[in-house]
XYZ file of C-alpha atoms in Angstrom:
448
model
C 77.739 108.871 137.335
C 79.575 110.881 139.963
C 76.681 113.314 140.109
C 74.272 110.485 140.916
C 76.342 109.559 143.962
C 76.055 113.030 145.362
C 72.686 114.173 144.026
C 71.153 115.096 147.343
C 74.026 117.182 148.645
C 74.651 118.849 145.284
C 71.036 119.804 144.659
C 71.314 123.310 146.065
C 74.363 124.185 143.977
C 72.883 122.641 140.870
C 69.984 125.041 141.275
C 72.201 128.090 141.629
C 75.347 127.407 139.635
C 74.607 125.026 136.799
C 71.408 122.982 136.527
C 72.764 120.944 133.621
C 76.299 120.297 134.870
C 77.340 116.654 134.879
C 80.884 115.319 135.073
C 82.053 113.701 131.872
C 83.850 110.364 132.329
C 86.912 111.776 130.579
C 87.191 114.515 133.181
C 85.963 112.626 136.216
C 89.016 113.627 138.259
C 88.368 117.356 137.847
C 85.907 119.274 139.963
C 83.181 120.683 137.730
C 81.063 123.594 138.940
C 78.425 121.142 140.151
C 80.961 118.801 141.748
C 82.661 121.649 143.569
C 79.807 121.641 146.100
C 80.814 118.366 147.760
C 83.713 115.943 148.083
C 83.404 112.689 146.160
C 83.987 109.455 148.093
C 85.991 108.271 145.108
C 88.349 111.197 145.619
C 88.858 111.095 149.357
C 92.504 112.023 148.839
C 91.573 115.240 147.050
C 90.772 118.377 148.992
C 87.040 118.964 149.150
C 85.779 122.479 148.360
C 85.332 123.070 152.092
C 88.922 121.982 152.734
C 90.126 123.911 149.711
C 88.371 127.004 150.986
C 90.273 126.685 154.279
C 93.523 126.584 152.325
C 92.459 128.894 149.526
C 94.277 131.861 151.028
C 97.481 129.833 150.896
C 97.216 129.369 147.125
C 95.855 132.806 146.306
C 98.080 135.847 146.196
C 97.043 138.997 148.055
C 94.487 141.266 146.422
C 97.339 143.641 145.628
C 98.545 141.362 142.806
C 98.340 143.528 139.686
C 95.385 142.936 137.417
C 95.075 144.146 133.860
C 93.053 147.236 133.016
C 89.972 145.199 132.138
C 90.050 143.152 135.358
C 90.682 146.302 137.416
C 87.161 147.517 136.577
C 85.878 144.775 138.870
C 86.540 147.193 141.735
C 83.319 148.981 140.730
C 80.550 147.458 142.850
C 78.152 147.583 139.916
C 80.108 144.811 138.189
C 79.508 142.490 141.144
C 75.851 143.469 141.146
C 75.549 142.509 137.466
C 77.019 139.078 138.200
C 74.790 138.500 141.227
C 71.665 139.770 139.494
C 72.418 137.431 136.611
C 72.599 134.471 138.983
C 76.295 133.756 138.374
C 77.769 134.765 141.723
C 78.586 131.186 142.689
C 80.795 130.767 139.629
C 83.043 133.569 140.839
C 82.907 132.608 144.514
C 83.609 128.888 144.078
C 86.151 129.000 141.274
C 89.162 129.927 143.495
C 88.602 126.940 145.796
C 88.259 124.633 142.790
C 91.563 125.937 141.420
C 93.226 125.408 144.799
C 92.119 121.773 144.814
C 93.942 120.902 141.576
C 97.104 118.838 141.883
C 98.972 119.238 138.595
C 98.940 121.254 135.347
C 96.837 118.728 133.423
C 94.139 118.749 136.082
C 94.159 122.539 136.193
C 93.756 122.648 132.427
C 90.771 120.339 132.473
C 89.233 122.280 135.314
C 89.369 125.683 133.613
C 87.919 124.181 130.428
C 85.076 122.525 132.332
C 84.258 125.661 134.304
C 84.460 127.829 131.198
C 82.118 125.563 129.265
C 79.770 125.455 132.242
C 79.643 129.249 132.390
C 78.943 129.435 128.660
C 76.162 126.856 128.798
C 74.609 128.496 131.852
C 74.683 131.859 130.053
C 73.050 130.431 126.936
C 70.368 128.692 128.954
C 69.703 131.848 130.945
C 69.496 133.984 127.796
C 66.960 131.576 126.329
C 64.797 131.448 129.437
C 65.769 127.884 130.378
C 67.703 128.739 133.537
C 66.200 130.882 136.275
C 68.453 133.164 138.233
C 68.636 136.837 139.051
C 66.329 139.661 138.125
C 68.067 141.001 135.022
C 66.416 140.395 131.658
C 67.321 136.918 130.360
C 69.071 138.259 127.256
C 71.437 140.530 129.169
C 75.017 139.679 128.130
C 76.715 141.543 130.989
C 76.560 138.797 133.679
C 78.605 136.475 131.455
C 81.156 139.184 130.739
C 81.738 140.215 134.344
C 81.600 136.654 135.729
C 84.242 135.529 133.242
C 86.389 138.501 134.152
C 86.039 137.701 137.849
C 87.204 134.161 137.160
C 90.226 135.366 135.194
C 91.109 137.666 138.103
C 90.977 134.648 140.425
C 93.261 132.804 138.029
C 95.702 135.735 138.114
C 95.838 135.578 141.928
C 96.136 131.789 142.102
C 99.440 130.516 143.503
C 99.642 126.744 142.885
C 102.278 124.470 144.378
C 103.199 123.291 140.875
C 104.419 125.176 137.831
C 101.442 126.371 135.787
C 101.273 128.172 132.463
C 98.845 130.851 133.590
C 98.516 132.421 130.129
C 97.635 129.075 128.552
C 95.104 128.364 131.298
C 93.466 131.728 130.803
C 93.285 131.086 127.050
C 91.518 127.788 127.745
C 89.083 129.484 130.114
C 88.424 132.265 127.604
C 87.820 129.900 124.682
C 85.540 127.619 126.678
C 83.462 130.433 128.187
C 83.002 132.085 124.787
C 81.531 129.094 122.955
C 84.674 128.068 121.065
C 84.634 124.559 122.572
C 81.902 121.950 122.977
C 79.533 123.958 120.792
C 79.197 121.952 117.589
C 76.263 121.863 115.203
C 73.933 118.906 115.505
C 74.345 116.659 112.469
C 70.765 116.616 111.212
C 70.254 116.089 107.463
C 68.575 118.936 105.636
C 69.194 121.544 108.349
C 71.182 124.601 107.262
C 74.007 125.615 109.589
C 74.475 129.304 110.425
C 77.533 130.426 112.393
C 77.808 133.902 113.911
C 80.055 135.798 116.298
C 79.244 138.634 118.673
C 81.349 140.801 120.985
C 81.810 141.667 124.651
C 80.702 145.065 125.977
C 83.236 147.841 125.333
C 83.738 151.535 125.972
C 83.436 150.763 129.676
C 85.610 153.597 130.945
C 82.936 155.974 129.707
C 79.969 153.882 130.918
C 80.604 150.704 132.902
C 76.968 149.589 132.584
C 77.221 149.133 128.830
C 76.095 145.911 127.205
C 76.679 144.710 123.643
C 73.618 143.683 121.612
C 75.761 141.468 119.381
C 76.827 139.429 122.404
C 73.254 139.291 123.619
C 72.089 138.050 120.214
C 74.801 135.384 120.183
C 73.649 134.039 123.552
C 69.964 134.138 122.671
C 70.459 132.443 119.297
C 73.131 129.843 120.050
C 71.764 126.364 119.367
C 68.400 127.682 118.196
C 66.468 125.981 115.434
C 64.849 128.568 113.171
C 62.801 128.531 109.990
C 64.410 130.373 107.103
C 62.611 132.650 104.675
C 62.391 129.771 102.169
C 60.691 127.543 104.756
C 63.699 125.309 105.378
C 65.077 124.624 108.881
C 68.385 125.972 110.154
C 70.464 125.802 113.302
C 72.456 128.767 114.613
C 75.700 128.449 116.567
C 77.518 131.430 118.033
C 80.602 132.632 119.864
C 81.251 135.863 121.775
C 84.656 137.437 121.115
C 86.717 139.791 123.301
C 87.351 143.430 122.474
C 91.114 143.016 122.787
C 93.743 143.337 120.083
C 96.030 140.780 121.747
C 93.456 137.996 121.445
C 93.022 138.735 117.746
C 96.815 138.751 117.336
C 96.886 135.311 118.980
C 94.423 133.903 116.432
C 91.175 133.682 118.382
C 89.069 134.598 115.340
C 90.734 131.898 113.277
C 90.310 129.352 116.105
C 86.625 130.182 116.229
C 85.940 130.070 112.503
C 88.345 127.477 111.064
C 86.375 124.436 112.322
C 83.242 125.904 110.731
C 84.948 126.266 107.352
C 86.879 122.989 107.114
C 84.151 120.911 105.455
C 82.124 118.044 106.836
C 79.208 117.921 109.288
C 80.780 120.476 111.655
C 80.965 123.130 108.963
C 78.643 126.068 108.471
C 76.613 126.878 105.374
C 76.910 130.614 106.050
C 78.937 132.779 108.435
C 78.181 136.252 109.706
C 80.156 138.313 112.176
C 78.044 140.727 114.200
C 78.977 143.817 116.182
C 77.431 147.015 117.523
C 77.546 149.810 114.993
C 75.539 152.944 114.340
C 72.591 154.614 116.098
C 69.159 153.553 114.901
C 70.126 151.333 111.926
C 71.429 147.939 110.935
C 74.136 147.909 108.283
C 75.431 145.082 106.156
C 79.057 146.021 105.550
C 79.949 145.709 101.881
C 83.723 145.815 102.420
C 86.124 144.762 105.166
C 89.588 146.343 105.182
C 92.884 144.707 106.059
C 94.184 147.576 108.198
C 93.870 148.806 111.758
C 93.388 152.558 111.973
C 91.287 153.266 115.063
C 93.806 155.002 117.339
C 93.418 156.853 119.679
C 90.366 154.678 120.512
C 91.555 151.828 122.796
C 90.404 148.271 123.325
C 89.108 146.906 126.634
C 92.572 146.718 128.219
C 93.291 150.245 126.969
C 95.685 148.957 124.316
C 95.996 150.780 121.008
C 96.251 149.186 117.606
C 99.268 151.196 116.473
C 97.381 152.396 113.400
C 95.776 155.734 112.581
C 93.835 157.102 109.650
C 96.998 158.658 108.247
C 99.194 155.655 109.050
C 97.197 152.390 108.994
C 98.905 149.154 110.036
C 98.309 145.525 109.135
C 97.196 143.354 112.040
C 99.739 140.768 113.198
C 99.158 137.157 112.280
C 97.085 137.731 109.165
C 97.575 135.329 106.304
C 97.867 136.602 102.733
C 94.868 138.419 101.358
C 93.680 141.489 99.450
C 93.455 144.958 100.960
C 89.657 144.751 100.915
C 87.284 141.768 100.991
C 83.725 142.140 99.762
C 80.741 140.513 101.452
C 79.152 137.511 99.772
C 75.972 137.729 101.813
C 72.797 138.265 99.755
C 72.484 141.956 100.536
C 69.515 142.585 98.241
C 67.491 139.802 99.839
C 68.152 141.103 103.332
C 67.758 144.821 102.758
C 64.676 144.219 100.639
C 62.907 142.113 103.244
C 63.934 143.232 106.728
C 63.284 146.844 107.707
C 61.515 146.807 111.068
C 61.827 148.084 113.718
C 65.198 149.286 112.404
C 66.090 149.899 108.761
C 68.733 147.564 107.288
C 71.095 149.273 104.851
C 74.022 148.172 102.715
C 77.066 150.249 103.628
C 79.657 150.530 100.855
C 81.785 153.208 102.553
C 85.552 152.667 102.765
C 88.612 154.741 103.481
C 91.650 154.074 101.302
C 94.980 155.475 100.275
C 94.687 155.397 96.469
C 97.386 153.771 94.386
C 100.283 156.229 94.102
C 98.842 158.444 96.849
C 99.852 159.170 100.415
C 96.702 160.665 101.965
C 93.538 158.816 103.016
C 90.415 159.275 100.909
C 86.851 158.490 101.982
C 84.686 156.780 99.381
C 81.015 155.806 99.352
C 81.245 153.305 96.478
C 83.948 150.892 97.578
C 87.711 150.817 97.001
C 89.602 151.601 93.829
C 92.109 149.171 92.231
C 95.534 149.048 93.852
C 94.577 151.117 96.904
C 95.816 150.600 100.463
C 93.101 149.856 103.021
C 92.588 152.334 105.831
C 89.082 151.347 106.977
C 86.246 149.162 105.815
C 82.598 149.984 106.279
C 83.030 149.002 109.906
C 85.930 151.400 110.395
C 89.452 150.394 111.380
C 88.600 148.781 114.704
C 87.997 145.171 115.766
C 84.522 145.006 114.228
C 86.106 145.552 110.838
C 88.945 143.179 111.675
C 86.703 140.288 112.706
C 84.962 140.621 109.347
C 88.270 140.687 107.479
C 89.865 137.793 109.382
C 86.847 135.494 109.168
C 86.189 136.219 105.508
C 89.851 135.979 104.536
C 89.761 132.493 106.065
C 86.454 131.759 104.347
C 87.927 132.751 100.968
C 90.836 130.390 101.620
C 88.938 127.374 102.967
C 85.372 127.650 101.629
C 85.221 130.317 98.907
C 81.676 129.446 97.808
C 80.242 129.869 101.276
C 78.408 133.167 101.942
C 79.940 135.420 104.570
C 80.014 139.004 105.733
C 79.446 141.367 108.620
C 76.332 142.839 110.229
C 76.364 145.928 112.419
C 73.498 146.281 114.881
C 72.118 149.583 116.129
C 73.699 151.062 119.237
C 71.927 149.695 122.305
C 70.358 152.618 124.165
C 67.949 153.051 127.053
C 70.055 152.795 130.209
C 68.474 154.757 133.073
C 69.916 158.198 133.760
C 70.618 157.193 137.362
C 74.100 155.587 137.130
C 73.289 153.166 139.957
C 70.372 151.630 138.061
C 71.693 148.770 135.962
C 68.718 148.198 133.695
C 65.357 149.590 132.713
C 62.335 148.830 130.509
C 63.557 150.814 127.479
C 67.008 149.196 127.613
C 65.500 145.709 127.799
C 62.993 146.377 124.992
C 65.730 147.660 122.719
C 67.954 144.674 123.452
C 65.139 142.243 122.643
C 64.196 144.115 119.461
C 67.777 144.059 118.170
C 68.123 140.309 118.744
C 64.791 139.654 117.018
C 65.953 141.598 113.981
C 69.356 139.860 113.933
C 67.422 136.616 113.750
C 65.246 137.945 110.927
C 68.342 139.046 108.968
C 69.877 135.586 109.363
C 66.649 133.882 108.305
C 66.746 135.776 105.009
C 70.501 135.659 104.504
C 70.724 131.882 104.969
C 67.759 130.933 102.774
C 68.641 128.794 99.760
C 68.828 130.554 96.422
């Protein structure tokens, strides 16, 4: 209703920031991305974005305010270029003024949720060719990643006149912009429900242009209706998770998956975590291990897990569960049917410390009884951990539901010139990986 009152003046922003953004009645007192373009007559006592921009410097700390290691990469001009070329520059530019216009903690909380959900929906629509903007390939996941990070940096510099729980606000922004909120299955009888997770780009200190094909697939497939191998219809819903140990420690995986495993119309019929894995192949991981053991390889804020191959550690916050959890996805059906353009293999490799032993042992045929987990097929990093956490929860809440983990091929094809952000080979490879993720899901979710 508010949008109708300001349709003419908001039209330009609706075209550039969020074509589908409409204020919900429940949040009518919070400036959404679309509403941030103009002041509402109903809210004449609230600072308009133009007024907020005048006072924005008063509620934003100097640029010298410390940012975390992930946010600090925004100083590279290529990150801004990825946001602009994805058509999301207005999210980052307008978010600080919207924050500065909030009057109390509740309003700030609603605002970051609304803006986060708007960024997620805009990213999904862009990935699926429904939202024009920028000259990057539609499926590119990097604009979402760097735009979100720019918004969290603005939140870090925000200096409100009221007491705000900045960590809680960032968590709300993260969840909303990753598909954890307002992203439910449609309740259509006879339609199978497939829930997947992907990941942010990582390894950015070595190559800041990197993308993550699992995140790209999540964006391109979220909300899609597909036809399964048995001819039945299915709907896919997806989230994109951070490559940060702290978020896993705080239960983000469980927050993402628990609603999909609790029973009822919101629940999934199959879950699959997805991450980037090995060059040139897809792998269905047979086993997920309970331990972290990836050090010295860091996460995106350069944090270490505390676990090594010789001394694995159990991730904080895990509920009770076995050392290894085996996939319940129909591996034979997938590996027997999907092999192009990349082969799909079942990977039964694990690393364990055998019962009574002290040294790690690599095995190609799964774990032995009583052993201590060092690494699953996906290693001892967060790709293994997302598989373990989600499937430990699945075993607890919905043990008959199929679940497992899929590793995509490494996304290659970036131009050799470090200033070129994309190229034909990179875009072809990204599209091919997403198409094969979809094919894997169409066979894995078919009724048997």
